[in-house]
XYZ file of C-alpha atoms in Angstrom:
607
model
C -52.922 41.591 -62.963
C -54.042 38.461 -61.179
C -54.601 38.884 -57.459
C -52.972 36.696 -54.876
C -55.434 34.396 -53.149
C -54.393 32.828 -49.814
C -56.424 29.766 -50.649
C -54.187 28.892 -53.581
C -50.919 29.267 -51.670
C -49.827 32.403 -53.408
C -50.117 31.008 -56.936
C -50.762 33.754 -59.473
C -52.622 32.712 -62.588
C -50.648 33.345 -65.792
C -51.686 36.335 -67.891
C -53.193 35.904 -71.325
C -51.658 37.701 -74.287
C -53.915 40.717 -74.040
C -53.374 41.130 -70.305
C -49.622 40.716 -70.736
C -49.490 43.443 -73.410
C -51.467 45.819 -71.198
C -49.348 44.903 -68.223
C -46.090 45.626 -70.054
C -47.380 49.096 -70.997
C -47.999 50.175 -67.425
C -44.983 48.308 -65.960
C -44.708 44.878 -64.470
C -44.735 44.277 -60.756
C -42.361 41.339 -60.382
C -42.113 40.741 -56.682
C -43.063 42.286 -53.389
C -40.977 41.435 -50.353
C -42.275 41.951 -46.804
C -41.834 45.221 -44.897
C -38.306 44.208 -43.886
C -37.211 43.937 -47.516
C -37.048 46.342 -50.448
C -39.950 45.880 -52.843
C -38.621 44.748 -56.221
C -40.549 46.557 -58.912
C -40.161 47.035 -62.627
C -42.403 50.062 -63.127
C -42.118 53.691 -64.076
C -45.009 54.575 -61.835
C -43.491 55.556 -58.477
C -46.922 56.039 -56.948
C -47.774 52.403 -57.680
C -44.499 51.313 -56.123
C -45.123 53.277 -52.938
C -48.717 52.100 -52.670
C -47.777 48.456 -53.101
C -44.872 48.591 -50.674
C -46.706 50.508 -47.963
C -50.028 48.744 -48.299
C -49.904 45.047 -48.978
C -46.634 44.104 -47.312
C -47.370 45.645 -43.921
C -50.214 43.208 -43.357
C -48.381 40.049 -44.381
C -45.984 37.891 -42.423
C -43.951 38.961 -39.408
C -43.516 37.606 -35.906
C -47.249 37.464 -35.121
C -47.787 34.770 -37.741
C -44.503 33.102 -36.805
C -45.611 32.814 -33.166
C -48.860 31.137 -34.247
C -46.849 28.632 -36.274
C -44.592 28.007 -33.268
C -47.713 27.288 -31.200
C -48.904 24.920 -33.915
C -45.549 23.159 -33.809
C -45.702 22.758 -30.023
C -49.216 21.293 -30.049
C -48.564 18.982 -33.003
C -45.399 17.734 -31.326
C -47.304 17.111 -28.084
C -49.740 14.968 -30.058
C -47.020 13.128 -31.966
C -44.871 12.272 -28.966
C -47.976 11.289 -27.051
C -48.042 8.426 -29.559
C -44.354 7.864 -30.234
C -42.450 8.320 -26.985
C -43.947 5.251 -25.315
C -44.576 3.244 -28.457
C -41.851 0.705 -27.675
C -43.574 -0.180 -24.389
C -46.979 -0.311 -26.083
C -45.583 -2.887 -28.493
C -44.104 -5.034 -25.705
C -46.910 -4.741 -23.157
C -50.027 -4.547 -25.336
C -48.968 -6.104 -28.623
C -46.828 -8.814 -26.972
C -43.605 -8.173 -28.927
C -40.082 -8.893 -27.682
C -37.493 -6.213 -26.880
C -35.455 -6.516 -30.082
C -38.572 -6.770 -32.282
C -40.210 -3.769 -30.603
C -37.014 -1.664 -30.848
C -36.723 -2.498 -34.541
C -40.383 -1.689 -35.222
C -40.084 1.665 -33.456
C -36.914 2.476 -35.404
C -38.629 1.619 -38.691
C -41.727 3.609 -37.788
C -39.725 6.637 -36.678
C -37.627 6.395 -39.829
C -40.807 6.325 -41.909
C -42.031 9.477 -40.158
C -38.985 11.359 -41.321
C -38.871 9.792 -44.790
C -42.365 11.124 -45.403
C -40.883 14.583 -44.913
C -39.331 14.204 -48.381
C -42.798 13.573 -49.831
C -44.186 16.690 -48.192
C -41.191 18.772 -49.253
C -41.493 17.661 -52.887
C -45.227 18.399 -53.092
C -44.756 21.762 -51.404
C -41.836 22.926 -53.556
C -43.336 21.628 -56.789
C -47.122 21.904 -56.760
C -49.063 22.627 -53.591
C -47.106 25.364 -51.860
C -46.335 25.469 -48.130
C -49.794 26.358 -46.816
C -51.801 23.698 -48.653
C -49.182 21.035 -47.897
C -49.284 21.802 -44.169
C -53.084 21.776 -44.158
C -53.515 18.443 -45.958
C -50.895 16.583 -43.947
C -52.167 17.926 -40.622
C -55.645 16.651 -41.513
C -54.121 13.214 -42.215
C -52.334 13.454 -38.864
C -55.615 14.135 -37.031
C -57.263 11.181 -38.782
C -54.387 8.893 -37.785
C -54.520 9.826 -34.096
C -58.331 9.457 -34.158
C -58.099 5.954 -35.593
C -55.376 4.981 -33.111
C -57.517 6.132 -30.167
C -60.464 4.090 -31.417
C -58.345 1.005 -32.159
C -56.665 0.928 -28.763
C -60.029 1.224 -26.986
C -62.072 -1.156 -29.151
C -59.547 -3.810 -30.220
C -56.294 -3.801 -28.238
C -56.727 -2.888 -24.553
C -58.434 -6.135 -23.600
C -59.173 -6.648 -20.754
C -59.558 -3.091 -19.525
C -56.587 -1.809 -17.527
C -54.019 -4.121 -19.087
C -50.693 -2.923 -20.480
C -49.371 -1.417 -17.249
C -46.420 -3.810 -17.041
C -48.131 -6.078 -14.523
C -51.483 -6.941 -16.097
C -51.018 -8.800 -19.395
C -53.247 -7.963 -22.365
C -54.996 -10.612 -24.437
C -53.305 -11.429 -27.759
C -54.589 -8.900 -30.324
C -56.705 -10.010 -33.270
C -55.389 -9.789 -36.828
C -57.933 -7.052 -37.573
C -56.856 -5.076 -34.527
C -53.189 -5.383 -35.471
C -53.912 -4.299 -39.043
C -55.898 -1.222 -38.017
C -53.251 -0.366 -35.412
C -50.456 -0.311 -37.987
C -52.644 1.631 -40.425
C -53.307 4.276 -37.764
C -49.718 4.693 -36.588
C -48.471 4.989 -40.172
C -51.147 7.592 -40.902
C -49.718 9.461 -37.920
C -46.248 9.038 -39.426
C -47.413 10.236 -42.843
C -49.254 13.271 -41.499
C -46.659 14.464 -39.012
C -43.655 13.761 -41.221
C -45.256 15.324 -44.284
C -45.890 18.726 -42.758
C -42.928 19.193 -40.402
C -40.222 20.522 -42.769
C -42.792 22.522 -44.717
C -44.008 24.169 -41.510
C -40.435 25.217 -40.677
C -39.952 26.734 -44.125
C -43.401 28.353 -44.052
C -42.454 30.021 -40.771
C -39.224 31.331 -42.296
C -41.275 32.638 -45.249
C -42.969 35.077 -42.883
C -39.738 37.111 -43.003
C -37.991 38.664 -45.987
C -35.242 36.904 -47.920
C -32.631 39.246 -46.461
C -33.865 39.096 -42.852
C -31.459 36.318 -41.895
C -31.402 37.266 -38.202
C -35.137 36.728 -37.749
C -35.008 33.496 -39.721
C -32.154 32.138 -37.598
C -34.063 33.075 -34.440
C -37.199 31.387 -35.791
C -35.385 28.098 -36.417
C -34.032 28.123 -32.854
C -37.473 28.806 -31.408
C -38.983 26.228 -33.759
C -36.881 23.512 -32.169
C -37.584 25.078 -28.762
C -41.349 24.805 -29.412
C -40.896 21.194 -30.490
C -39.359 20.360 -27.135
C -41.900 22.356 -25.133
C -44.637 20.292 -26.765
C -42.846 17.035 -26.116
C -42.254 18.022 -22.475
C -45.926 17.470 -21.647
C -45.972 14.187 -23.555
C -42.853 12.911 -21.855
C -44.145 13.660 -18.351
C -47.918 13.699 -17.929
C -48.968 11.511 -20.867
C -46.181 8.995 -20.331
C -47.155 8.665 -16.677
C -50.778 7.806 -17.538
C -49.762 5.460 -20.340
C -47.304 3.680 -18.080
C -50.221 3.048 -15.725
C -52.140 1.359 -18.552
C -54.297 4.380 -19.502
C -53.210 4.207 -23.130
C -56.495 5.296 -24.694
C -56.663 8.381 -22.456
C -53.167 9.360 -23.545
C -54.085 8.971 -27.208
C -57.269 11.032 -26.746
C -55.275 13.893 -25.223
C -52.955 13.699 -28.222
C -55.993 13.874 -30.499
C -57.240 17.013 -28.764
C -53.858 18.700 -29.141
C -53.739 17.785 -32.858
C -57.189 19.282 -33.477
C -56.321 22.522 -31.650
C -53.045 22.750 -33.606
C -54.908 22.437 -36.914
C -57.465 25.069 -35.921
C -54.727 27.486 -34.819
C -52.923 27.000 -38.127
C -56.026 27.727 -40.202
C -56.943 30.836 -38.197
C -54.660 33.488 -39.761
C -54.956 32.145 -43.318
C -55.502 35.608 -44.836
C -52.566 37.150 -42.941
C -49.859 34.668 -43.930
C -47.080 35.618 -46.304
C -47.112 33.177 -49.197
C -44.374 31.990 -51.534
C -45.629 30.281 -54.659
C -44.243 26.847 -55.617
C -41.372 26.833 -58.098
C -42.365 23.794 -60.113
C -41.000 20.273 -60.141
C -37.222 20.524 -59.527
C -36.473 16.986 -60.725
C -36.634 17.805 -64.462
C -34.490 20.906 -63.901
C -31.771 18.903 -62.158
C -32.046 16.076 -64.708
C -31.689 18.577 -67.560
C -28.336 19.695 -66.167
C -26.925 16.163 -66.152
C -28.377 15.306 -69.574
C -27.017 18.516 -71.104
C -23.630 17.835 -69.506
C -23.547 14.315 -70.951
C -24.506 15.565 -74.410
C -21.690 18.140 -74.297
C -19.071 15.985 -72.603
C -16.580 16.620 -75.397
C -17.123 20.376 -75.324
C -14.294 22.416 -73.838
C -15.322 24.564 -70.915
C -14.379 28.242 -71.228
C -11.839 29.462 -68.677
C -13.935 32.553 -68.051
C -17.248 31.565 -66.459
C -18.737 34.845 -67.710
C -18.964 33.179 -71.120
C -21.434 30.613 -69.792
C -25.098 30.990 -70.575
C -27.346 33.034 -68.312
C -30.576 34.876 -69.056
C -30.311 38.614 -69.544
C -31.736 41.051 -67.062
C -32.290 40.744 -63.333
C -34.985 38.057 -63.499
C -34.072 34.401 -63.002
C -35.091 31.775 -65.534
C -36.479 29.596 -62.721
C -39.912 30.557 -61.437
C -39.792 31.716 -57.822
C -35.998 31.580 -57.598
C -33.278 34.237 -57.567
C -30.176 33.982 -59.699
C -27.173 32.122 -58.260
C -23.566 33.109 -58.872
C -21.148 30.627 -60.437
C -19.165 28.388 -58.028
C -15.893 26.502 -58.446
C -17.190 23.070 -57.382
C -18.235 20.293 -59.795
C -16.940 22.288 -62.748
C -17.733 19.439 -65.154
C -21.405 20.443 -64.877
C -20.566 23.830 -66.416
C -20.682 22.108 -69.809
C -24.483 22.277 -69.559
C -24.215 26.089 -69.772
C -21.720 26.227 -72.667
C -23.282 27.792 -75.782
C -22.478 25.826 -78.925
C -23.290 26.442 -82.579
C -26.083 23.891 -82.344
C -27.657 25.946 -79.558
C -27.494 29.105 -81.677
C -28.966 27.429 -84.746
C -32.386 26.858 -83.185
C -35.156 29.396 -82.737
C -35.826 28.269 -79.175
C -33.563 27.006 -76.403
C -33.653 23.244 -75.871
C -33.665 22.882 -72.078
C -32.109 19.416 -72.376
C -29.104 20.850 -74.233
C -28.537 24.284 -72.728
C -29.077 25.296 -69.098
C -28.534 28.637 -67.414
C -25.794 29.125 -64.824
C -28.480 29.415 -62.139
C -29.972 26.071 -63.138
C -26.531 24.440 -63.114
C -25.767 25.935 -59.715
C -29.081 24.588 -58.390
C -27.886 21.073 -59.236
C -24.443 21.833 -57.787
C -26.000 22.981 -54.501
C -27.710 19.628 -54.054
C -24.471 17.756 -54.751
C -22.450 19.977 -52.393
C -24.857 19.406 -49.519
C -25.020 15.617 -49.892
C -21.638 14.785 -48.253
C -22.494 16.988 -45.261
C -25.914 15.380 -45.010
C -24.514 11.847 -45.158
C -22.233 12.648 -42.222
C -25.259 13.492 -40.059
C -26.825 10.027 -40.377
C -24.606 8.359 -37.761
C -25.504 11.141 -35.333
C -29.164 10.305 -35.937
C -28.362 6.720 -34.920
C -27.290 8.197 -31.577
C -30.446 10.274 -31.321
C -32.818 7.405 -32.080
C -31.577 5.363 -29.115
C -33.662 7.598 -26.827
C -36.884 6.163 -28.218
C -35.775 2.549 -28.098
C -32.771 1.206 -26.190
C -32.645 4.029 -23.636
C -36.255 3.215 -22.701
C -35.612 -0.525 -22.548
C -32.501 0.098 -20.457
C -34.431 2.286 -18.021
C -37.215 -0.290 -17.808
C -34.832 -2.758 -16.109
C -33.378 -0.255 -13.630
C -34.595 0.762 -10.194
C -37.198 3.379 -11.101
C -38.571 3.960 -7.602
C -37.896 7.075 -5.547
C -39.673 6.410 -2.286
C -43.209 5.432 -3.240
C -43.045 7.209 -6.595
C -42.338 5.170 -9.735
C -40.621 6.924 -12.671
C -41.751 5.612 -16.061
C -38.700 4.772 -18.175
C -39.918 6.890 -21.096
C -40.274 9.904 -18.775
C -36.507 10.110 -18.435
C -36.490 11.874 -21.795
C -37.712 14.926 -19.872
C -34.040 15.481 -19.028
C -33.295 15.570 -22.741
C -36.057 18.135 -23.240
C -34.925 20.309 -20.330
C -31.383 20.108 -21.649
C -32.595 21.339 -25.055
C -34.578 24.207 -23.511
C -31.731 25.325 -21.265
C -29.073 24.914 -23.968
C -31.180 26.876 -26.456
C -31.543 29.738 -24.004
C -27.839 29.738 -23.198
C -26.888 29.681 -26.852
C -29.322 32.395 -28.007
C -28.813 34.817 -25.112
C -25.338 34.099 -23.726
C -23.157 32.666 -26.510
C -24.728 34.049 -29.703
C -24.416 37.781 -28.861
C -20.629 37.412 -28.492
C -19.606 34.362 -30.546
C -21.406 33.372 -33.734
C -20.149 29.987 -34.908
C -21.176 28.936 -38.388
C -23.793 26.259 -38.908
C -21.093 23.778 -39.880
C -19.138 24.491 -36.692
C -22.247 23.991 -34.578
C -23.041 20.698 -36.293
C -19.491 19.512 -35.578
C -19.903 20.387 -31.898
C -23.158 18.408 -31.890
C -21.350 15.364 -33.270
C -18.743 15.508 -30.479
C -21.364 15.813 -27.728
C -23.312 12.924 -29.308
C -20.219 10.699 -28.996
C -19.976 11.642 -25.336
C -23.629 10.657 -24.852
C -23.028 7.151 -26.207
C -19.990 6.708 -23.953
C -22.080 7.808 -20.958
C -24.844 5.318 -21.904
C -22.303 2.508 -22.180
C -20.782 3.302 -18.781
C -24.273 3.372 -17.230
C -25.039 -0.049 -18.692
C -21.807 -1.458 -17.243
C -22.839 -0.253 -13.793
C -26.366 -1.627 -14.275
C -25.044 -5.090 -15.116
C -22.786 -5.061 -12.060
C -25.772 -4.493 -9.756
C -28.091 -7.179 -11.039
C -29.995 -9.063 -8.341
C -30.331 -12.792 -9.192
C -33.930 -13.700 -9.904
C -35.033 -10.073 -10.453
C -35.544 -8.318 -13.764
C -34.622 -4.900 -12.397
C -31.107 -3.920 -11.406
C -30.452 -2.178 -8.100
C -28.912 0.728 -10.002
C -31.198 3.767 -9.885
C -32.642 5.018 -13.146
C -31.241 8.462 -12.348
C -27.905 7.186 -13.688
C -29.414 7.760 -17.138
C -29.564 11.527 -16.620
C -26.086 12.284 -18.104
C -26.769 10.445 -21.362
C -30.120 12.210 -21.823
C -28.645 15.626 -20.974
C -25.767 15.143 -23.408
C -28.095 14.076 -26.217
C -30.234 17.169 -25.557
C -27.251 19.508 -25.666
C -26.058 17.899 -28.885
C -29.466 18.412 -30.499
C -29.293 22.182 -30.055
C -26.049 22.314 -32.002
C -26.766 19.556 -34.525
C -30.449 19.787 -35.457
C -30.909 23.554 -35.162
C -27.660 23.946 -37.090
C -28.971 21.518 -39.707
C -32.244 23.428 -40.103
C -30.401 26.704 -40.643
C -27.719 25.183 -42.862
C -29.870 23.153 -45.236
C -32.558 25.838 -45.484
C -30.071 28.653 -45.967
C -27.880 26.765 -48.447
C -30.753 25.506 -50.591
C -31.786 27.388 -53.732
C -35.105 29.223 -53.519
C -36.832 26.473 -55.476
C -35.648 23.754 -53.063
C -36.177 25.335 -49.627
C -38.504 22.607 -48.376
C -36.126 19.941 -49.631
C -33.412 21.605 -47.568
C -35.538 21.510 -44.428
C -36.578 17.924 -45.105
C -32.944 16.779 -45.320
C -32.720 17.208 -41.552
C -35.660 14.849 -41.043
C -34.447 12.495 -43.770
C -31.205 12.193 -41.800
C -33.247 11.087 -38.796
C -35.089 8.602 -41.003
C -31.946 6.932 -42.271
C -30.523 7.043 -38.752
C -33.462 4.956 -37.578
C -33.104 2.507 -40.451
C -29.345 2.216 -39.867
C -29.979 1.654 -36.158
C -32.446 -1.130 -36.948
C -29.978 -2.684 -39.375
C -27.180 -2.482 -36.795
C -29.324 -4.245 -34.181
C -30.095 -7.055 -36.636
C -26.463 -7.452 -37.692
C -25.135 -7.325 -34.128
C -27.654 -9.912 -32.934
C -26.921 -12.169 -35.927
C -23.199 -12.071 -35.123
C -23.266 -12.151 -31.318
C -26.233 -14.494 -30.658
C -24.513 -17.723 -31.640
C -24.205 -20.979 -29.783
C -24.861 -20.466 -26.092
C -24.365 -16.704 -26.315
C -27.511 -14.624 -25.816
C -26.157 -11.747 -27.914
C -25.677 -8.101 -26.990
C -29.407 -7.186 -26.949
C -31.365 -10.312 -25.898
C -34.907 -10.506 -24.579
C -33.477 -10.510 -21.043
C -31.124 -7.524 -21.036
C -29.471 -8.848 -17.886
C -27.973 -11.616 -20.020
C -26.702 -9.258 -22.727
C -24.065 -6.573 -23.265
C -25.892 -3.499 -24.512
C -22.925 -1.429 -23.339
C -20.885 -2.829 -26.233
C -23.549 -1.686 -28.681
C -23.378 1.849 -27.282
C -19.572 1.855 -27.554
C -19.835 0.574 -31.136
C -22.014 3.565 -32.033
C -19.498 5.892 -30.341
C -16.623 4.461 -32.410
C -18.590 4.792 -35.659
C -19.532 8.367 -34.732
C -15.867 9.228 -34.100
C -14.912 7.919 -37.550
C -17.843 9.823 -39.036
C -16.607 13.027 -37.361
C -13.267 12.777 -39.174
C -15.031 12.574 -42.542
C -17.296 15.454 -41.515
C -14.298 17.710 -40.862
C -12.955 16.990 -44.347
C -16.251 17.744 -46.081
C -16.972 20.821 -43.964
C -13.607 22.323 -44.958
C -14.267 21.478 -48.629
C -17.784 22.964 -48.722
C -18.385 26.188 -50.688
C -21.510 28.164 -49.632
C -24.211 29.190 -52.080
C -24.078 32.780 -53.323
C -27.332 34.346 -54.483
C -27.404 37.415 -56.685
C -29.194 39.732 -54.270
C -29.828 42.247 -57.067
C -31.778 39.663 -59.062
C -35.499 39.073 -58.817
C -37.371 35.797 -58.605
C -38.477 34.373 -61.932
C -42.129 34.474 -62.919
C -41.946 31.523 -65.296
C -42.813 33.774 -68.277
C -40.828 32.922 -71.411
C -38.553 35.740 -72.536
C -35.564 36.321 -74.762
C -32.173 35.560 -73.314
C -29.455 36.111 -75.933
C -29.829 36.969 -79.596
C -32.260 34.497 -81.125
C -32.430 32.175 -78.067
C -35.504 32.015 -75.852
C -35.042 30.668 -72.334
C -37.786 28.218 -71.481
């Protein structure tokens, strides 16, 4: 049989006819789980089974590899936030953009970061596998940070030392602007492309049935993300706020290089899951087959629907999925008609297995839940834009020490770290809320954060000193809104990672993880759209609008309260969909498909 090679992401070359005949005679090894799972074997040779289970699986996966991936996540996040956390101030101070323009550009860029996660997830699930996808996108990430460091030094920071808020930079050249945007979008492409795949790759280091370790990994994954950003939001932000932008970018570059090297180190010890093929045709086949059989009467007994015989799934790399009672109209794709029986081979665009139908159903069931998380992401994205601009016009001095506005996000990070510890070690051992319950709690806390931000802005406006840009109100008033956002993240985003990964079919695991980041992407785009709409409506006549260039002449508090109202409405819809949702149910006795064609029923072959 073909050997697994770590360099090809666990892909096993298909057997030729002669090898397959020989392989069938001695028994076929279908799948080997890790040492926390039962090895699934189809063989009469018990010695082979024991040798395979005791030998290969003990050296693959486990917490050692998971910890390396957590370290990679922390370093990559340090590098990413070294670029992103202060980007809004870089655009205003160095690039000469206004507040609204800079906030919109940051929202679009951040949204693009997370939209690229869908690209990485698709390539990983379909063709490249987790390992190769992570490697390629991390290399792109390193190239992007390298180009950004060079561009800021050679083209943008002119004269030297500008961009500190006091010393104005020269207008950038068209070439410098072009290379700058190329570099930051390479950073977006590289970081966004590998993030969800890295989370799924870490979960792959544990067996399919080791749900406790996987849940713990997702919590620590988000913990590592915030540990990495802690350094960026304190040390790097401080230097960048002083105008040392290139130094900050170079430190980010060093962290990105170390992260890549750490990831490549244990290549031979990783546990690999081979890609399951392009899921788009599989999902499309279900809808096409349903349309072609729209007039067919569904059987009352779902046992009469088509499914391949035996324990092996028809989908390569995926277990079988039990029938569910949602979207029953799609069951028509699995109804066996006389036309299906008349052929010598199954037409995949006319007849689909129950597992394939359920794969499409899973995507449709998750969509309403996912849509309800977008408004929360609008709340989250304010930390990188309006929260920073709000803090920049507050009294940021404590004695002789000046607090950079972007550094206030350290309270968000500390809140995440503390809340994660409390949840994992105080709440979780006694009360285990479902992922949907935790996401609902995150939505409520997010509403509270927007109310706190609005109340802070009201107080800031009341303490404006005529002729001064900064209010007398201390920047420490922002602490509650940052702390509340951090607490909400632990419930919302960690819950999302567990929910979408756990509820996704085996062939769509990366897509499930990427849905969390795609929610952030649309949240950024919606936030940008809301700013544009609000300014178009409110900035009329002599009115400066809610978010003008001079925030002292605006009413940003009303924008925060608007988000809170929309989030409250969104929460009502979320409760309805969460109650309606039916979880996925895998057939734990089934084995993952190998993609080899085999007979299903009578004269039908499942392709």
